[in-house]
Amino acid sequence: MSRASQTGRGRPTPEHAPGHVPVMLSEVIEVLAPREGAIYVDGTLGAGGYSRALLDAAECTVWAIDRDPEAIARAKVLAERYAGRLSLVEGCFGDMDRLFEARAVRPGRGVGGGVGGGVDGVAFDLGVSSLQLDRPERGFSFQRDGPLDMRMSGPEGAQGPSAADTVNHLPEGELADIIWRYGEERQSRRIAKAIVAARRVKPITRTGELAEIVRRVVRRGQTGRDPATRTFQAIRIHVNDEIGELRRGLGAAERLLAPGGSLAVVSFHSLEDREVKTFLKERSGTRAGTTRHLPEAPRSSPDPTFEPAAGPARKPTAEECAANPRARSARLRAARRTDAPAWNSTSKELSP
Ligand SMILES: C[S@@+](CC[C@H](N)C(=O)[O-])C[C@H]1O[C@@H](n2cnc3c(N)ncnc32)[C@H](O)[C@@H]1O
């Protein structure tokens, strides 16, 4: 189950902002191997767990992005603590090269940035933070009633339609597809039908209402998981275009990373992990259909841009899962950037 699972992933610790514990932190830091003078992008700042660990590990610089204005505001105290080493950028990581460019100072070496020099590491810790999930007013929670919003950018930022707009206005078939695709929910059609019947009576505006509609249709399984879990995950992924963002973010990381730079992606459900796996397979030339046993075969792909870490995705340790149940579904994929040019030429190149 994804991080949308609302079983208490974050526990307050004195080290981190209340309510969020970074997942697979030591593994991510091991991948990025922070060193003096290096430049890292934390694509998902959240409560700042990864950024802080990078900045504490070496005299390096971090560019931290979050689409949630509250995360950026909360991190100002960190930016002061690590003055000159931590830059906060509000926006989506899928746009990160454009965001950096818009600031004229791009992460990179030398005056004016120069991504031609590239960055040394990019980390994505996908999904929502406990700080977002556990606050009913953000509208992600099926356990605590709140306005049905689910936009990571918050109601103020208003990037696109909210969860309420989605459930109240999309045609039944489209709703069923979303719940099926992003929630992997077998009862998607029945749920969509129940949503449409409920909204005919009155618009669905609260998380509690949506959760009850789903619970009336789907019975609690043997796992004891709330029947609304998958539907909430699906609507959240749709509202925030999380899969599209991930695709764009991976492409942007490919463009930004310097040769030898590291990519670390922590995902929380199979849809995300599949995207990362497929991207890395493609970009490393290991996708099915390519073979090193046919060296004379005509080459249809550009040179590999990533060398993925050997073996399957890494999982959190049993100790971490016991201490932080929200880590249970985490998977870490890592790769090293080669010196081949980025494949995606649709976005403006950032070399100086
Ligand atoms: C799981 S939390 C990150 C937690 C962080 N690693 C820490 O240790 O505190 C994910 C954060 O990424 C942000 N986020 C998710 N998708 C994003 C995107 N496409 N662009 C920018 N921020 C995003 C969310 O708003 C949330 O604050």
Coordinates of C-alpha atoms and ligand atoms in Angstrom, one line a residue:
M1 CA 0.0 0.0 0.0
S2 CA 1.1 3.5 -0.7
R3 CA 1.9 6.3 1.5
A4 CA -1.8 7.1 1.1
S5 CA -2.1 4.4 3.8
Q6 CA -3.0 6.4 6.8
T7 CA -1.6 4.2 9.5
G8 CA 0.7 6.6 11.1
R9 CA 3.8 6.8 8.9
G10 CA 5.2 9.7 10.8
R11 CA 5.9 9.9 14.5
P12 CA 7.1 13.1 16.0
T13 CA 10.8 13.1 16.8
P14 CA 12.9 15.9 18.2
E15 CA 15.1 15.7 15.1
H16 CA 12.4 16.3 12.5
A17 CA 9.5 18.5 12.0
P18 CA 6.6 17.1 14.1
G19 CA 4.7 14.3 12.3
H20 CA 7.1 13.3 9.5
V21 CA 9.9 10.8 9.7
P22 CA 12.0 10.5 6.5
V23 CA 11.8 7.1 4.8
M24 CA 14.9 5.1 3.9
L25 CA 17.0 8.1 4.8
S26 CA 20.3 6.3 5.4
E27 CA 20.0 4.4 2.1
V28 CA 19.2 7.6 0.1
I29 CA 22.2 9.4 1.7
E30 CA 24.4 6.4 0.9
V31 CA 23.3 6.6 -2.8
L32 CA 23.9 10.4 -3.0
A33 CA 27.2 10.1 -1.0
P34 CA 27.3 13.8 -0.1
R35 CA 30.7 15.5 -0.5
E36 CA 32.1 18.9 0.0
G37 CA 31.4 21.4 -2.8
A38 CA 28.8 19.1 -4.4
I39 CA 25.3 20.3 -5.4
Y40 CA 22.2 18.3 -4.8
V41 CA 18.5 18.6 -5.7
D42 CA 16.0 17.5 -3.1
G43 CA 12.9 17.3 -5.4
T44 CA 10.5 16.7 -2.5
L45 CA 11.5 18.9 0.4
G46 CA 8.5 18.0 2.7
A47 CA 9.7 18.4 6.2
G48 CA 13.3 18.7 5.0
G49 CA 14.6 15.3 6.3
Y50 CA 16.7 14.6 3.2
S51 CA 17.9 18.1 2.7
R52 CA 19.0 18.4 6.3
A53 CA 20.8 15.1 6.2
L54 CA 22.7 16.1 3.0
L55 CA 23.7 19.4 4.5
D56 CA 24.8 17.8 7.8
A57 CA 26.8 15.1 6.0
A58 CA 29.1 17.5 4.0
E59 CA 29.8 21.1 3.2
C60 CA 27.5 20.9 0.1
T61 CA 24.7 22.9 -1.4
V62 CA 21.1 21.8 -1.7
W63 CA 18.3 23.0 -4.0
A64 CA 15.0 21.9 -2.4
I65 CA 11.8 21.9 -4.3
D66 CA 8.2 21.5 -3.1
R67 CA 4.9 22.3 -4.7
D68 CA 3.3 22.9 -1.3
P69 CA 3.8 26.5 -0.2
E70 CA 3.4 25.4 3.5
A71 CA 6.5 23.1 3.1
I72 CA 8.5 26.0 1.7
A73 CA 7.3 28.4 4.4
R74 CA 8.2 25.9 7.1
A75 CA 11.7 25.3 5.7
K76 CA 12.6 29.0 5.9
V77 CA 14.1 28.4 9.3
L78 CA 16.3 25.6 7.8
A79 CA 17.4 28.0 5.0
E80 CA 18.5 30.4 7.7
R81 CA 20.3 27.7 9.6
Y82 CA 22.1 26.6 6.5
A83 CA 22.5 30.1 5.0
G84 CA 24.0 30.1 1.6
R85 CA 23.8 26.4 1.3
L86 CA 20.0 25.7 1.1
S87 CA 17.9 27.3 -1.6
L88 CA 14.1 26.8 -1.5
V89 CA 12.1 26.6 -4.7
E90 CA 8.3 26.4 -4.8
G91 CA 7.0 24.5 -7.7
C92 CA 6.7 21.0 -9.3
F93 CA 9.8 18.9 -9.7
G94 CA 8.6 18.0 -13.2
D95 CA 9.4 21.6 -14.1
M96 CA 12.6 21.8 -12.2
D97 CA 15.0 22.8 -15.0
R98 CA 12.6 25.5 -16.0
L99 CA 12.2 26.6 -12.4
F100 CA 15.9 26.9 -11.9
E101 CA 16.3 28.7 -15.2
A102 CA 13.6 31.2 -14.2
R103 CA 15.6 32.1 -11.2
A104 CA 18.5 32.9 -13.5
V105 CA 20.8 31.2 -11.0
R106 CA 20.8 27.6 -11.9
P107 CA 22.2 24.9 -9.7
G108 CA 25.6 24.2 -11.2
R109 CA 29.1 25.2 -10.9
G110 CA 30.4 28.7 -11.5
V111 CA 28.7 32.1 -11.6
G112 CA 25.2 32.0 -12.9
G113 CA 24.9 28.3 -12.3
G114 CA 25.5 26.6 -15.6
V115 CA 23.9 23.3 -15.6
G116 CA 26.5 22.4 -18.2
G117 CA 28.4 21.6 -15.0
G118 CA 25.4 19.7 -13.8
V119 CA 24.3 18.7 -10.3
D120 CA 25.8 15.8 -8.3
G121 CA 22.6 14.2 -7.1
V122 CA 18.8 14.3 -7.4
A123 CA 16.4 12.7 -4.8
F124 CA 12.7 12.2 -5.1
D125 CA 10.7 10.9 -2.1
L126 CA 7.3 10.6 -3.7
G127 CA 3.8 11.1 -2.5
V128 CA 2.6 13.2 0.4
S129 CA 4.2 13.9 3.7
S130 CA 2.7 13.0 7.0
L131 CA 2.3 16.7 7.6
Q132 CA -0.1 16.9 4.7
L133 CA -1.8 13.6 5.3
D134 CA -2.4 14.1 9.0
R135 CA -4.0 17.5 8.7
P136 CA -7.7 17.1 7.9
E137 CA -8.0 20.6 6.5
R138 CA -5.7 19.5 3.6
G139 CA -8.4 17.1 2.6
F140 CA -6.2 13.9 2.1
S141 CA -7.6 12.0 5.1
F142 CA -10.3 9.5 5.1
Q143 CA -9.9 9.0 8.8
R144 CA -10.4 12.6 9.8
D145 CA -13.1 14.6 8.1
G146 CA -12.1 17.7 6.2
P147 CA -12.8 19.6 2.9
L148 CA -12.3 17.3 0.0
D149 CA -9.3 19.0 -1.6
M150 CA -6.2 16.8 -1.9
R151 CA -4.1 19.3 -3.9
M152 CA -0.5 19.2 -2.7
S153 CA -0.3 22.9 -3.7
G154 CA -3.0 23.6 -1.1
P155 CA -6.3 25.3 -1.7
E156 CA -4.5 28.7 -1.8
G157 CA -2.1 27.6 -4.6
A158 CA -5.1 26.1 -6.5
Q159 CA -3.2 24.2 -9.2
G160 CA -6.0 22.6 -11.1
P161 CA -9.3 21.0 -9.9
S162 CA -9.6 19.7 -6.4
A163 CA -10.8 16.2 -5.3
A164 CA -14.3 17.6 -4.8
D165 CA -14.3 19.0 -8.4
T166 CA -13.1 15.6 -9.6
V167 CA -15.8 13.5 -7.9
N168 CA -18.6 15.9 -8.5
H169 CA -18.0 16.6 -12.2
L170 CA -16.3 13.7 -14.0
P171 CA -18.4 11.2 -15.9
E172 CA -19.0 7.9 -14.2
G173 CA -16.8 5.9 -16.6
E174 CA -13.9 8.3 -16.2
L175 CA -14.2 8.1 -12.4
A176 CA -14.2 4.3 -12.6
D177 CA -11.1 4.3 -14.8
I178 CA -9.2 6.6 -12.4
I179 CA -10.1 4.5 -9.4
W180 CA -9.1 1.3 -11.3
R181 CA -5.9 2.6 -12.7
Y182 CA -4.5 4.6 -9.8
G183 CA -6.1 2.7 -7.0
E184 CA -5.9 -0.7 -8.5
E185 CA -9.3 -1.1 -7.0
R186 CA -11.3 -4.0 -8.3
Q187 CA -14.6 -2.5 -7.2
S188 CA -14.0 0.7 -9.2
R189 CA -17.2 0.5 -11.2
R190 CA -19.4 0.0 -8.2
I191 CA -17.7 2.9 -6.4
A192 CA -18.0 5.2 -9.3
K193 CA -21.7 4.4 -9.6
A194 CA -22.2 5.1 -5.9
I195 CA -20.4 8.4 -6.1
V196 CA -22.6 9.5 -9.0
A197 CA -25.7 8.4 -7.2
A198 CA -24.6 10.4 -4.1
R199 CA -23.7 13.6 -6.0
R200 CA -27.2 13.6 -7.6
V201 CA -28.6 14.1 -4.1
K202 CA -26.0 16.7 -3.1
P203 CA -22.4 17.6 -4.0
I204 CA -19.7 15.7 -2.1
T205 CA -17.6 18.2 -0.3
R206 CA -16.0 16.4 2.6
T207 CA -13.5 13.6 2.9
G208 CA -15.8 11.9 5.4
E209 CA -18.6 11.8 2.9
L210 CA -16.5 10.3 0.2
A211 CA -15.1 7.7 2.6
E212 CA -18.6 6.7 3.7
I213 CA -19.8 6.3 0.2
V214 CA -16.9 3.9 -0.6
R215 CA -17.4 2.0 2.7
R216 CA -21.0 1.4 1.9
V217 CA -19.9 -0.3 -1.4
V218 CA -16.7 -2.1 -0.4
R219 CA -16.4 -4.3 2.6
R220 CA -13.4 -4.3 4.8
G221 CA -11.0 -7.0 3.8
Q222 CA -9.0 -9.4 5.9
T223 CA -6.1 -7.0 6.1
G224 CA -8.4 -4.7 8.1
R225 CA -7.4 -1.8 5.8
D226 CA -10.0 0.9 5.4
P227 CA -12.0 0.2 2.2
A228 CA -11.6 3.9 1.3
T229 CA -7.8 3.6 1.1
R230 CA -7.5 2.7 -2.6
T231 CA -10.1 5.2 -3.8
F232 CA -8.4 8.1 -1.9
Q233 CA -5.0 7.1 -3.3
A234 CA -6.5 7.1 -6.8
I235 CA -8.2 10.5 -6.6
R236 CA -5.1 12.0 -5.0
I237 CA -2.8 10.7 -7.8
H238 CA -5.2 12.0 -10.4
V239 CA -5.7 15.4 -8.8
N240 CA -1.9 16.0 -8.5
D241 CA -1.1 14.3 -11.8
E242 CA 1.5 12.3 -9.8
I243 CA 2.5 9.9 -12.6
G244 CA 2.9 12.6 -15.2
E245 CA 5.0 14.6 -12.7
L246 CA 7.2 11.6 -12.0
R247 CA 7.8 11.1 -15.8
R248 CA 8.6 14.7 -16.2
G249 CA 10.8 14.7 -13.1
L250 CA 12.8 11.8 -14.3
G251 CA 13.4 13.5 -17.6
A252 CA 14.4 16.7 -15.9
A253 CA 16.8 14.8 -13.6
E254 CA 18.4 13.2 -16.7
R255 CA 19.0 16.7 -18.1
L256 CA 20.3 18.2 -14.8
L257 CA 22.6 15.5 -13.5
A258 CA 26.3 15.7 -14.2
P259 CA 28.2 12.6 -15.5
G260 CA 28.7 10.4 -12.5
G261 CA 25.8 12.1 -10.6
S262 CA 23.3 10.0 -8.6
L263 CA 19.6 9.6 -8.8
A264 CA 17.6 8.2 -5.9
V265 CA 13.9 7.6 -6.1
V266 CA 11.8 6.4 -3.2
S267 CA 8.3 5.3 -4.3
F268 CA 5.3 4.0 -2.3
H269 CA 3.2 2.0 -4.7
S270 CA 3.7 -0.3 -7.7
L271 CA 2.5 2.3 -10.2
E272 CA 5.3 4.7 -9.2
D273 CA 7.9 2.0 -8.9
R274 CA 7.0 0.7 -12.4
E275 CA 7.5 4.1 -13.9
V276 CA 10.9 4.4 -12.4
K277 CA 11.9 0.9 -13.3
T278 CA 10.8 1.3 -16.9
F279 CA 12.5 4.7 -17.2
L280 CA 15.8 3.3 -15.9
K281 CA 15.6 0.2 -18.1
E282 CA 15.0 2.3 -21.1
R283 CA 17.7 4.8 -20.4
S284 CA 20.2 2.1 -19.5
G285 CA 19.5 0.2 -22.7
T286 CA 18.3 -2.9 -20.8
R287 CA 14.7 -2.7 -21.9
A288 CA 13.4 -5.9 -23.4
G289 CA 14.1 -6.1 -27.1
T290 CA 17.7 -4.7 -26.9
T291 CA 20.5 -7.2 -26.6
R292 CA 24.2 -7.0 -26.3
H293 CA 24.5 -10.3 -28.1
L294 CA 23.7 -8.5 -31.4
P295 CA 26.3 -5.9 -31.6
E296 CA 25.8 -5.4 -35.3
A297 CA 22.1 -4.8 -34.9
P298 CA 21.0 -1.3 -36.0
R299 CA 20.8 1.0 -33.0
S300 CA 17.4 2.5 -32.5
S301 CA 18.1 4.3 -29.2
P302 CA 20.5 6.9 -28.2
D303 CA 23.4 6.0 -25.8
P304 CA 22.5 5.0 -22.3
T305 CA 22.2 7.9 -19.9
F306 CA 21.9 5.9 -16.7
E307 CA 23.6 2.9 -15.0
P308 CA 21.1 1.5 -12.6
A309 CA 22.2 0.0 -9.3
A310 CA 22.5 -3.7 -9.6
G311 CA 19.6 -5.9 -8.3
P312 CA 16.0 -5.2 -7.5
A313 CA 14.7 -2.1 -5.8
R314 CA 15.8 -1.8 -2.2
K315 CA 13.3 -2.1 0.7
P316 CA 13.4 -0.6 4.1
T317 CA 14.8 -2.7 6.9
A318 CA 12.5 -4.6 9.3
E319 CA 13.6 -2.2 12.0
E320 CA 12.6 0.9 10.0
C321 CA 9.2 -0.7 9.2
A322 CA 8.6 -1.5 12.9
A323 CA 9.5 2.0 13.9
N324 CA 7.7 3.7 11.1
P325 CA 4.8 1.7 9.6
R326 CA 4.4 4.1 6.7
A327 CA 7.8 3.0 5.4
R328 CA 6.6 -0.5 4.8
S329 CA 5.7 -0.1 1.1
A330 CA 8.8 2.0 0.3
R331 CA 11.1 1.0 -2.6
L332 CA 14.3 2.8 -3.5
R333 CA 15.7 2.7 -7.0
A334 CA 19.1 4.3 -7.7
A335 CA 21.2 5.0 -10.7
R336 CA 24.3 6.8 -11.8
R337 CA 24.3 9.3 -14.7
T338 CA 26.6 8.4 -17.6
D339 CA 28.2 11.1 -19.8
A340 CA 25.8 10.5 -22.7
P341 CA 23.5 13.4 -23.8
A342 CA 20.0 13.5 -22.3
W343 CA 17.5 11.7 -24.6
N344 CA 14.7 14.2 -24.0
S345 CA 15.3 17.1 -26.3
T346 CA 11.7 18.4 -26.0
S347 CA 12.7 20.5 -23.0
K348 CA 15.1 23.4 -23.5
E349 CA 18.7 22.3 -23.0
L350 CA 20.3 24.0 -20.1
S351 CA 24.0 23.9 -21.1
P352 CA 25.5 27.3 -20.8
Ligands
LIG1 C1 7.1 12.3 1.2 S1 7.2 14.0 1.3 C2 8.9 14.2 1.3 C3 9.5 14.1 2.7 C4 10.9 14.5 2.8 N1 11.8 13.6 2.1 C5 11.4 14.6 4.3 O1 12.2 13.8 4.7 O2 10.8 15.4 5.0 C6 6.8 14.5 -0.3 C7 6.8 16.0 -0.5 O3 7.0 16.2 -1.8 C8 6.1 17.1 -2.3 N2 5.8 16.8 -3.7 C9 5.2 15.7 -4.1 N3 5.1 15.7 -5.5 C10 5.8 16.8 -5.9 C11 6.1 17.4 -7.1 N4 5.7 16.8 -8.3 N5 6.8 18.5 -7.2 C12 7.2 19.1 -6.0 N6 6.9 18.6 -4.8 C13 6.2 17.5 -4.7 C14 4.9 17.0 -1.4 O4 4.2 18.3 -1.4 C15 5.5 16.7 -0.1 O5 5.8 17.8 0.7

